[in-house]
PDB file of C-alpha atoms in Angstrom:
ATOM      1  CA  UNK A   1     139.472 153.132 107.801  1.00 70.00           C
ATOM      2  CA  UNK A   2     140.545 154.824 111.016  1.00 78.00           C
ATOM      3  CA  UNK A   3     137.479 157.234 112.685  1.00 74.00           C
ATOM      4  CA  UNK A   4     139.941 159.375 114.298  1.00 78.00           C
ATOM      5  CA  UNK A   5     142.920 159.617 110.977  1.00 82.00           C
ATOM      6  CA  UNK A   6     140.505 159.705 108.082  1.00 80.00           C
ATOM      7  CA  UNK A   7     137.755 163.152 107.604  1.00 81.00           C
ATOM      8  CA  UNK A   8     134.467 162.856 107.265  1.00 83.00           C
ATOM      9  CA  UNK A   9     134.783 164.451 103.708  1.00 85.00           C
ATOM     10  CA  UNK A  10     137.670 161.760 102.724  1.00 87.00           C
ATOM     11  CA  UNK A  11     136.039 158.327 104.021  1.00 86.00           C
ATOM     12  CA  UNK A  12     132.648 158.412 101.669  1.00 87.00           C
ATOM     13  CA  UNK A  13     135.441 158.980  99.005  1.00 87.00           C
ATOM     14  CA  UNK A  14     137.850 156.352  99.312  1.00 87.00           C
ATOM     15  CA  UNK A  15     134.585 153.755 100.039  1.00 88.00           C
ATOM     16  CA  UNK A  16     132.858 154.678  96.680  1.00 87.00           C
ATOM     17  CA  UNK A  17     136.973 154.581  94.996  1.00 86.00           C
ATOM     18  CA  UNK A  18     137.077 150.897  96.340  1.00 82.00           C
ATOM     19  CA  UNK A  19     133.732 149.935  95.279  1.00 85.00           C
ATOM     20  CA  UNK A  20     133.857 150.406  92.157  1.00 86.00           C
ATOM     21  CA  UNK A  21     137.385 148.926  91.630  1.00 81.00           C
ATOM     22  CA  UNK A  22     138.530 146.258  90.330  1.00 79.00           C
ATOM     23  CA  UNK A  23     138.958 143.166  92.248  1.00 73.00           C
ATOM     24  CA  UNK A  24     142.580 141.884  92.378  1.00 72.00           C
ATOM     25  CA  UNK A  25     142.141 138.696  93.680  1.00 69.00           C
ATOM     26  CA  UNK A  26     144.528 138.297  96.310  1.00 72.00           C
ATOM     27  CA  UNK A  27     143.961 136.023  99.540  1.00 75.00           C
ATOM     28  CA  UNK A  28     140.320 136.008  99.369  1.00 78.00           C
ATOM     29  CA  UNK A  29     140.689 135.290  95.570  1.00 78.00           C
ATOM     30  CA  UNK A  30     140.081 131.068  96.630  1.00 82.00           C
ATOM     31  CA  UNK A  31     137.357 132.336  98.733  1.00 85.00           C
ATOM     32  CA  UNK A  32     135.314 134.443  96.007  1.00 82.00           C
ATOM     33  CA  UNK A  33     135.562 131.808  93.238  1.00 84.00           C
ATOM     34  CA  UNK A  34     134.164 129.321  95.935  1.00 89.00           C
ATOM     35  CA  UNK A  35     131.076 131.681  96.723  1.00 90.00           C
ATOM     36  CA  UNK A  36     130.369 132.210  93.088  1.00 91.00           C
ATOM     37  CA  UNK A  37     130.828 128.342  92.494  1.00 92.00           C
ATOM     38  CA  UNK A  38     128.183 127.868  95.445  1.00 94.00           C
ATOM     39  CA  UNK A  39     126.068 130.361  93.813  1.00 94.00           C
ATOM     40  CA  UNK A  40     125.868 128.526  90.510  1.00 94.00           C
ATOM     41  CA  UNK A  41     125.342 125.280  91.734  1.00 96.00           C
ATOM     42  CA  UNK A  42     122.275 126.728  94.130  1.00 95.00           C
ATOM     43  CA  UNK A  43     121.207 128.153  90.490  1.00 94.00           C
ATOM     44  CA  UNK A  44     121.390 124.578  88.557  1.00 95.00           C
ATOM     45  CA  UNK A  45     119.935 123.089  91.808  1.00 96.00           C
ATOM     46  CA  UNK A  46     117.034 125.432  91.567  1.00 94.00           C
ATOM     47  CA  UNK A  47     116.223 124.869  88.079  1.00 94.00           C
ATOM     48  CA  UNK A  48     116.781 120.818  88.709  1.00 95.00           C
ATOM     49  CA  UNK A  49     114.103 122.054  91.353  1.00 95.00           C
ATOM     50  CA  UNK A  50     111.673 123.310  89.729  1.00 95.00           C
ATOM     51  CA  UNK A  51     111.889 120.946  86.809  1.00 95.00           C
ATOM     52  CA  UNK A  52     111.445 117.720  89.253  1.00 96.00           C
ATOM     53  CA  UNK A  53     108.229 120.028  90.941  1.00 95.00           C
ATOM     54  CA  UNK A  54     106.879 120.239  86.952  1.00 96.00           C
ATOM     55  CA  UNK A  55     107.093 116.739  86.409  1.00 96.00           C
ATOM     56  CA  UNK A  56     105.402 115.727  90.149  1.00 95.00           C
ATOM     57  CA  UNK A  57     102.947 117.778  89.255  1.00 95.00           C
ATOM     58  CA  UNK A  58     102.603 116.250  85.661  1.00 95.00           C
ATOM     59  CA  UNK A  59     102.810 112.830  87.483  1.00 95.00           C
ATOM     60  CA  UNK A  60     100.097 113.888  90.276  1.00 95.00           C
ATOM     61  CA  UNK A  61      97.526 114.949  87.321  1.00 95.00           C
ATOM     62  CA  UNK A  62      97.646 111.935  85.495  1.00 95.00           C
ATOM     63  CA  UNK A  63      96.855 109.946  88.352  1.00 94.00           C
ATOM     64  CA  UNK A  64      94.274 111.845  89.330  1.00 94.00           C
ATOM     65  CA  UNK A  65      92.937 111.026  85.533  1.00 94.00           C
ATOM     66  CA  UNK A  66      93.869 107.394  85.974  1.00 94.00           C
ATOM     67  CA  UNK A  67      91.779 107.199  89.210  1.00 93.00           C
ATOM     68  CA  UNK A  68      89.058 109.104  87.091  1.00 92.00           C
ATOM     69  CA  UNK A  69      89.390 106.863  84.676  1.00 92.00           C
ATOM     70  CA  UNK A  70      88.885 104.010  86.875  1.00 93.00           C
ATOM     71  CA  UNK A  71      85.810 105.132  88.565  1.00 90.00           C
ATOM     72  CA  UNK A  72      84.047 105.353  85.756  1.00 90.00           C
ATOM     73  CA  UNK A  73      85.051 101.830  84.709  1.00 90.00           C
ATOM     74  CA  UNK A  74      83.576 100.566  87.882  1.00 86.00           C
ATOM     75  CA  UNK A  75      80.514 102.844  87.567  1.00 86.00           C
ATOM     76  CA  UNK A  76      80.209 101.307  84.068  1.00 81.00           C
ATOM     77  CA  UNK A  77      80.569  98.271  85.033  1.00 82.00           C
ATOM     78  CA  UNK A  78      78.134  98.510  87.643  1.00 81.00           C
ATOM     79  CA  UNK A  79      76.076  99.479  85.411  1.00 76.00           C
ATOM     80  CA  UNK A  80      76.147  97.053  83.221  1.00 74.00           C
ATOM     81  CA  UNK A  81      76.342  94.223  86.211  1.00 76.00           C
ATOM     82  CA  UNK A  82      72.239  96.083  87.734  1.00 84.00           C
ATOM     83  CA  UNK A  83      71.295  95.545  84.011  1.00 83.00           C
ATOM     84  CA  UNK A  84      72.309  92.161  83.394  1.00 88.00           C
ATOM     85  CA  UNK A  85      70.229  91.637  87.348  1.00 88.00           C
ATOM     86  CA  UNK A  86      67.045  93.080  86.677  1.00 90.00           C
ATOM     87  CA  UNK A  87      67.707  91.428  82.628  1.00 92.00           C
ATOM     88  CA  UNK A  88      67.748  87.943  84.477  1.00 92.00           C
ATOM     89  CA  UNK A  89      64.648  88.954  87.097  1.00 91.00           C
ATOM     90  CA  UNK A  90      62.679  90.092  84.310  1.00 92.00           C
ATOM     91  CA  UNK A  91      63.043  87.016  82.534  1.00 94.00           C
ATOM     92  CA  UNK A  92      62.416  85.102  85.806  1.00 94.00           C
ATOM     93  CA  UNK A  93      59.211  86.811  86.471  1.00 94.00           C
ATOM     94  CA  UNK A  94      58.387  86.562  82.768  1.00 95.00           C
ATOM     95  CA  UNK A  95      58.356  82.748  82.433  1.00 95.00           C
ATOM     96  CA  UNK A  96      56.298  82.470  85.518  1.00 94.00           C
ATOM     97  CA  UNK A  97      53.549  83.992  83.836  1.00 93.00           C
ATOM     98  CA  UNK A  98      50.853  83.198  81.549  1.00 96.00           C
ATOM     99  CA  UNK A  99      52.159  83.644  78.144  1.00 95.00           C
ATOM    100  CA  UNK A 100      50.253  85.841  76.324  1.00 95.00           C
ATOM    101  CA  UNK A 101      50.653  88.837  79.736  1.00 95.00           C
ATOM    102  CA  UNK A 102      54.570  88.185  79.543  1.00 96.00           C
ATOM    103  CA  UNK A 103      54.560  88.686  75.650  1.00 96.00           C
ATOM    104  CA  UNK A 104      51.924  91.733  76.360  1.00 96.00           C
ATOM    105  CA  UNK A 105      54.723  93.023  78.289  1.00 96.00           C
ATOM    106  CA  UNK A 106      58.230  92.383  75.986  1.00 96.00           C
ATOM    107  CA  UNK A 107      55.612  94.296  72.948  1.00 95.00           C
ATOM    108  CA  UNK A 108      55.981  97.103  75.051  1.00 94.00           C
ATOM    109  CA  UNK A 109      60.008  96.749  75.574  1.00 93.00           C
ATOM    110  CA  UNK A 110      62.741  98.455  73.072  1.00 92.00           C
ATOM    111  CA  UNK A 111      63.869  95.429  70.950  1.00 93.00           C
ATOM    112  CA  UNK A 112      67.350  95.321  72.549  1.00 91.00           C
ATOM    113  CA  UNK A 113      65.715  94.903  76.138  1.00 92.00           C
ATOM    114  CA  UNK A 114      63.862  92.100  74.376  1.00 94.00           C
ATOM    115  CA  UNK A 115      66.439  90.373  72.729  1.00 95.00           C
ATOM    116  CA  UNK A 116      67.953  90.113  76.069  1.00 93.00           C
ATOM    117  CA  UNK A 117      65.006  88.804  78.275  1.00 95.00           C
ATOM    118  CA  UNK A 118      64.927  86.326  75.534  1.00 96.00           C
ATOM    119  CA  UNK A 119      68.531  85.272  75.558  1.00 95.00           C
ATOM    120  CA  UNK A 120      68.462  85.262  79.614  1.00 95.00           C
ATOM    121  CA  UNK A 121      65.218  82.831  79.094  1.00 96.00           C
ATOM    122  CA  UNK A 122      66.870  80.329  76.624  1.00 95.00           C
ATOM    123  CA  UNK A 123      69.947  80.300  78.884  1.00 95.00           C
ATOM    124  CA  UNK A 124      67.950  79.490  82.310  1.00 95.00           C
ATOM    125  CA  UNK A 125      65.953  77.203  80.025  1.00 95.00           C
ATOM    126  CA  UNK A 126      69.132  75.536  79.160  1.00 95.00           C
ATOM    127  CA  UNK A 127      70.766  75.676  82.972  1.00 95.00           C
ATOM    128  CA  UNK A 128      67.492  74.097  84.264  1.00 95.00           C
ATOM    129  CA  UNK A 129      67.724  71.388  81.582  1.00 95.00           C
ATOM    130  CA  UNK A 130      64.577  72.464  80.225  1.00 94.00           C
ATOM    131  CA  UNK A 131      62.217  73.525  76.681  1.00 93.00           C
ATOM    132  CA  UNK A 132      62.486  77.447  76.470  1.00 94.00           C
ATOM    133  CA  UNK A 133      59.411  79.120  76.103  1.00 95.00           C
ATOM    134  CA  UNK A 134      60.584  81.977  73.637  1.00 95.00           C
ATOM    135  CA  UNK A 135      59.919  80.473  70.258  1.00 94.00           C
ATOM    136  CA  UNK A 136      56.371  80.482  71.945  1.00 95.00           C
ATOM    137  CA  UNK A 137      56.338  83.703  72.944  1.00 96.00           C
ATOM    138  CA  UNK A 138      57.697  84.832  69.601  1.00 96.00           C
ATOM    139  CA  UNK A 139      54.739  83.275  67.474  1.00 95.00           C
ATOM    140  CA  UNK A 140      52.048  85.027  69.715  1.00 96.00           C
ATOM    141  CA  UNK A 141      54.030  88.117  69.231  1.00 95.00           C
ATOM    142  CA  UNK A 142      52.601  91.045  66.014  1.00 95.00           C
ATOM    143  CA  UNK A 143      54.751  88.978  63.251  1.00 95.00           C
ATOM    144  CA  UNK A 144      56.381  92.318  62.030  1.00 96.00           C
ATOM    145  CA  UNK A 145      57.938  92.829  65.272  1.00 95.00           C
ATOM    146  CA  UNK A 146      58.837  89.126  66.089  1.00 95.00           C
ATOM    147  CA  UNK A 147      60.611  89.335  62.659  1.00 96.00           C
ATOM    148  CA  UNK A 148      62.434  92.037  63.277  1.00 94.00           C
ATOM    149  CA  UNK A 149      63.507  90.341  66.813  1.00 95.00           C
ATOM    150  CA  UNK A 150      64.631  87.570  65.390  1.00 94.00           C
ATOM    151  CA  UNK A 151      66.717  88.892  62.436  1.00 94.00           C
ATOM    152  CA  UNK A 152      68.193  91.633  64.845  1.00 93.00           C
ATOM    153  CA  UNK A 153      69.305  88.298  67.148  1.00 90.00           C
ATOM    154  CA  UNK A 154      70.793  86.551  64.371  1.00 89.00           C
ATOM    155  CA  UNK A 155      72.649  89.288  63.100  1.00 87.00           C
ATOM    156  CA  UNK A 156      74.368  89.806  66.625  1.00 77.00           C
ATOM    157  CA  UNK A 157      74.922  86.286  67.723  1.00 64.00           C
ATOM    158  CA  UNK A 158      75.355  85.983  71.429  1.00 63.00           C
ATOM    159  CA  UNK A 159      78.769  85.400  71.779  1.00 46.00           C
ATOM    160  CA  UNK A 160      79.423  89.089  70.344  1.00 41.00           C
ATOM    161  CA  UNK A 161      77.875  90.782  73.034  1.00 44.00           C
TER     162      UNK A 161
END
């Protein structure tokens, strides 16, 4: 539009006119249908986008639960690795004592705490090449409880702990 040819009344006219015509195509036709091909594929791209962000995040929590996971495997397995230590120290301190103060003590142990001192016994017994001392410390045991020891071991043999 020329400043000095067109009026100031005529120009706001003839802008809104070709606004809000229709677009002919033309020259710039190849031009337009490039833009609005650009502006699709930035839309797919963005949706590909956000969908690969979903999925890293996806990806990012589950390993955080994997590593969760496998700490508390290793805590339980530390765990279980103290127990089966101070299992085997009790049942080293217990067969260096006089029998009647070590059996004073497994009285006053849950029976599963027993049934292990005795099993860690009989197996150093067995690695030293020598007599175990828990059929001994069984009979000096209250028979009611050194029954229910020794049906509670047979009924879980060792090899299913």
């Amino acid at each position: 539009l020329g400043g000095l040819v067109t009026g100031q009344n005529v120009a706001p006219l003839l802008v809104d006119h070709w606004l809000s015509g229709e677009f002919a195509g033309g020259n710039s036709g190849r031009k337009v249908a490039q833009i609005e091909d650009l502006d699709r594929r930035e839309a797919e791209i963005a949706g590909i986008d956000a969908v690969v962000q979903q999925k890293a995040q996806t990806l990012e929590e589950r390993g955080k639960a994997l590593d969760d996971r496998e700490n508390s495997f290793n805590e339980t397995l530390k765990q279980y690795d103290n127990r089966k230590a101070n299992i085997d120290q009790n049942a080293t301190y217990l067969v260096g004592m006089p029998p009647k103060s070590a059996v004073a003590i497994l009285v006053g142990m849950d029976d599963q705490m027993v049934i292990d001192v005795l099993r860690a016994v009989e197996a150093q017994a067995k690695a030293a090449g020598t007599t175990s001392i828990v059929s001994y410390w069984l009979s000096l045991m209250p028979s009611d409880r050194s029954a229910t020891i020794q049906r509670k071991m047979a009924s879980k043999p060792e090899s299913l702990q």
